[in-house]
Short mmCIF file of C-alpha atoms in Angstrom, two decimals:
data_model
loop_
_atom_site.label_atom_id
_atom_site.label_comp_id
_atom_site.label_asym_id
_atom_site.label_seq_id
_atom_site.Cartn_x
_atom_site.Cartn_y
_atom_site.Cartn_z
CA UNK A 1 -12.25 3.17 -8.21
CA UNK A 2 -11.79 1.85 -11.66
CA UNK A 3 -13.00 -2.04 -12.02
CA UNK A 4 -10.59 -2.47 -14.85
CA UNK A 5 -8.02 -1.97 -12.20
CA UNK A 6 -9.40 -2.67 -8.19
CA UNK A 7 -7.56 -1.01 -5.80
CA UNK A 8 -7.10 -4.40 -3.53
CA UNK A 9 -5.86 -4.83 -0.48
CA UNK A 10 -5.41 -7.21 2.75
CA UNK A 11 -7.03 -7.10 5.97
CA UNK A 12 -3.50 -6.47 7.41
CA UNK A 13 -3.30 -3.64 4.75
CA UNK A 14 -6.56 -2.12 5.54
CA UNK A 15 -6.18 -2.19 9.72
CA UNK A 16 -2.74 -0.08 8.85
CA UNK A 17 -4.63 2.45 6.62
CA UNK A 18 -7.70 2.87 9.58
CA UNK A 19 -4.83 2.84 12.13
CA UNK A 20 -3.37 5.50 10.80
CA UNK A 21 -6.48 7.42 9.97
CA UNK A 22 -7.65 7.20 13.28
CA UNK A 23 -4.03 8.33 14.64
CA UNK A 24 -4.51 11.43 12.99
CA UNK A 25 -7.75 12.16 13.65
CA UNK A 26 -7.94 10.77 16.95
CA UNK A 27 -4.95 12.03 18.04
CA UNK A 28 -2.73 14.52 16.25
CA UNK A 29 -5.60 16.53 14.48
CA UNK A 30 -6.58 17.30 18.28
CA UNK A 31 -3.36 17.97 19.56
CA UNK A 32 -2.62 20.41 16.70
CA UNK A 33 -5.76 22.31 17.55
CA UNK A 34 -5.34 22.60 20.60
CA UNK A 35 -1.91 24.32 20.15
CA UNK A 36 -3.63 27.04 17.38
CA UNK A 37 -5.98 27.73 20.19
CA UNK A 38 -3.61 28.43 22.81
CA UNK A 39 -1.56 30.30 20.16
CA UNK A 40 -4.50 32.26 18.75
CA UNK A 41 -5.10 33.47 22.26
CA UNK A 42 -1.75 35.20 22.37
CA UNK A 43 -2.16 38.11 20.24
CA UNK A 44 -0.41 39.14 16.91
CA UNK A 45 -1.00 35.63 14.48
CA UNK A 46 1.41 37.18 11.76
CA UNK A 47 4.47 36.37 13.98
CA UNK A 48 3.31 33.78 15.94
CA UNK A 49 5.17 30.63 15.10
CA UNK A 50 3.34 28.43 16.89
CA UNK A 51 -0.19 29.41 15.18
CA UNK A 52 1.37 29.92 11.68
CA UNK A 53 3.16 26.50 11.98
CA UNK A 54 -0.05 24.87 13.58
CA UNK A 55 -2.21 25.94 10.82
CA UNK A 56 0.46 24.73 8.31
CA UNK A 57 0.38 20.88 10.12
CA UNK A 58 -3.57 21.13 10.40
CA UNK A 59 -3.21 21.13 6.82
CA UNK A 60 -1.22 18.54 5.73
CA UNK A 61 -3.10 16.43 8.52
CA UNK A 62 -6.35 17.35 6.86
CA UNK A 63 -5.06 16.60 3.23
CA UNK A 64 -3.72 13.17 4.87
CA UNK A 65 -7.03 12.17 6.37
CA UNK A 66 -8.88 12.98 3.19
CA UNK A 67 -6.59 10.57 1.21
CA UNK A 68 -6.83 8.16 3.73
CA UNK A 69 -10.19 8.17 3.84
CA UNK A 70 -10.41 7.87 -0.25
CA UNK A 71 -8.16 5.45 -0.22
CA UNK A 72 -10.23 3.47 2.10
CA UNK A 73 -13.28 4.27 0.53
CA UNK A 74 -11.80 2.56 -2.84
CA UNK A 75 -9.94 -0.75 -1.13
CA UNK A 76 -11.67 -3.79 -2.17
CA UNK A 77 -10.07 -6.12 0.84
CA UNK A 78 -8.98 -9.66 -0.27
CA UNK A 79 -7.93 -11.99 2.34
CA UNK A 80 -5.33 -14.43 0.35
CA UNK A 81 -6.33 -16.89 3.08
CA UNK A 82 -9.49 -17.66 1.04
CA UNK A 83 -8.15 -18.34 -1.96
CA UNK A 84 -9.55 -21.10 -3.54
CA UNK A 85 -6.90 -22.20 -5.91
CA UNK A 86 -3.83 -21.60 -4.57
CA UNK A 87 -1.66 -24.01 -7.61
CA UNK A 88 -1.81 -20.41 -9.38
CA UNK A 89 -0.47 -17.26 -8.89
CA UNK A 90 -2.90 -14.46 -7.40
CA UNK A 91 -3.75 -11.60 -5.16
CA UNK A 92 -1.51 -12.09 -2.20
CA UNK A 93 0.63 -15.30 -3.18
CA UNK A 94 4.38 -15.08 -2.12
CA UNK A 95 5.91 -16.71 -5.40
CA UNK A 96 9.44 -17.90 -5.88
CA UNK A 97 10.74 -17.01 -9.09
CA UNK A 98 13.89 -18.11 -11.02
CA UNK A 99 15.36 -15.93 -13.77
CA UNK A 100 17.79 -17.83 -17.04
CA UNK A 101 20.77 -17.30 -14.70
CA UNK A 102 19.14 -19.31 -11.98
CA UNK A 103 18.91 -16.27 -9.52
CA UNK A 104 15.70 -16.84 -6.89
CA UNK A 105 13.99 -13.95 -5.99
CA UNK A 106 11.04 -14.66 -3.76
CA UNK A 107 8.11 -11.77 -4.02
CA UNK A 108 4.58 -11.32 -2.32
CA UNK A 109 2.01 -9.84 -4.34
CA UNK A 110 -0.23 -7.09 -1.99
CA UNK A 111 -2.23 -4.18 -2.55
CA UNK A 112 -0.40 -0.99 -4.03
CA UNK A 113 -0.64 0.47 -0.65
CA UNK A 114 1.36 -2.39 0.92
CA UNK A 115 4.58 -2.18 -1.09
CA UNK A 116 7.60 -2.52 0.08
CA UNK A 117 10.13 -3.47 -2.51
CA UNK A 118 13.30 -4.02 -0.24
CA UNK A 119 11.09 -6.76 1.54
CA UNK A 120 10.41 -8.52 -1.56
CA UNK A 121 6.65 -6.97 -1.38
CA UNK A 122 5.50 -5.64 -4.59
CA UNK A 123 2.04 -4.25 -6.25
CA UNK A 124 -0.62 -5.69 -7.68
CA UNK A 125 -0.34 -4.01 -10.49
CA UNK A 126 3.68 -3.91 -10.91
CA UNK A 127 5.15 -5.58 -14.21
CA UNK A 128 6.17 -8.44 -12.50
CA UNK A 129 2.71 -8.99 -11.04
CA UNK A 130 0.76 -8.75 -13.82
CA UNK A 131 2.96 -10.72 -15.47
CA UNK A 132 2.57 -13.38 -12.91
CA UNK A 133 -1.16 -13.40 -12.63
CA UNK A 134 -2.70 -17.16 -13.37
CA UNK A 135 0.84 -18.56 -13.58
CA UNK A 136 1.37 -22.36 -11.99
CA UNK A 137 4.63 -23.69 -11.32
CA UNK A 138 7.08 -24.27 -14.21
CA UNK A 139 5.45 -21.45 -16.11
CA UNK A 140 7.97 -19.27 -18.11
CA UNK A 141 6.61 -15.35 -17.97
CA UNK A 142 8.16 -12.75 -19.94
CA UNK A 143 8.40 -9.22 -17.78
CA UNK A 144 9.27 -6.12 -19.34
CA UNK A 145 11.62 -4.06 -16.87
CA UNK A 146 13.32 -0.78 -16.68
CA UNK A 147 16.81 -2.95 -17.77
CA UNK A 148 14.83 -4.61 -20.01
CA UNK A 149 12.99 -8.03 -21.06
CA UNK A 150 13.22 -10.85 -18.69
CA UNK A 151 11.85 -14.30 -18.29
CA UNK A 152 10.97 -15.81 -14.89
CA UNK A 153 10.01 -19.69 -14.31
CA UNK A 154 7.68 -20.03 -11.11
CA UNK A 155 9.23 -22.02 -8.86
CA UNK A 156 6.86 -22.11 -6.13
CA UNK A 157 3.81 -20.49 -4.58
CA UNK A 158 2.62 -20.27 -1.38
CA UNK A 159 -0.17 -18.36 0.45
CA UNK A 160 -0.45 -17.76 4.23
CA UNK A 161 -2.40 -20.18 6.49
#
């Protein structure tokens, strides 16, 4: 994990992460091996789909787990129900910005692992977060986009009870 940059996260966040680590190990890795046993038991591997496929998904399943478990490994959980100050813009606020042609856009700020752009929940460490980091409301920030420079007044922030 690099300090300069903590990989945070919710507690909502994390219990997805270890929900779906334990799905796959719990669940699919087992189910998967199973099948490569059975399959290995019928003869000639080289044309058996079922093993070659199996092996293929043990794979991927093992490669998922492993990044799971990293990423787990490296979450530094925040509960944004603990904030103390919650006049300024941090780690899990949902913030209600205004751009210079009055157009709202309301965003929640969550881990990287919790994005989700269409429902207005971005990264910690997207442009428009860092740019929104310590900000009260009526603060002008300047965010550098993709399209180009923008300024965004706060308009409110809220955190969940």
């Amino acid at each position: 994990m690099n300090p300069a940059h903590p990989n945070y996260i919710t507690p909502e966040g994390f219990a997805k992460l270890r929900a779906e680590y334990d799905q796959l190990l719990g669940v699919e890795r087992p189910r998967v091996v199973e099948i490569v046993s059975w399959a290995a038991g019928n003869g000639d591997r080289s044309e058996n789909g079922d093993y070659l496929y199996g092996r293929k998904r043990m794979r991927e399943i093992d490669g998922q787990l492993r990044r799971l478990s990293r990423k787990m490994k490296d979450a530094k959980v925040v509960d944004p129900r603990q904030q103390p100050d919650k006049d300024k813009v941090y780690f899990g606020a949902t913030v209600t910005i205004a751009d210079d042609d009055d157009q709202h856009r309301t965003v929640t700020i969550l881990g990287n692992d919790e994005t989700d752009a269409s429902a207005g929940r971005i990264g910690w460490g997207s442009p428009i977060a860092r740019a929104l980091r310590g900000a009260a409301i009526g603060d002008l920030r300047r965010v550098i986009l993709p399209a180009g420079e923008k300024e965004y007044e706060v308009i409110a922030i809220r955190y969940p009870d």
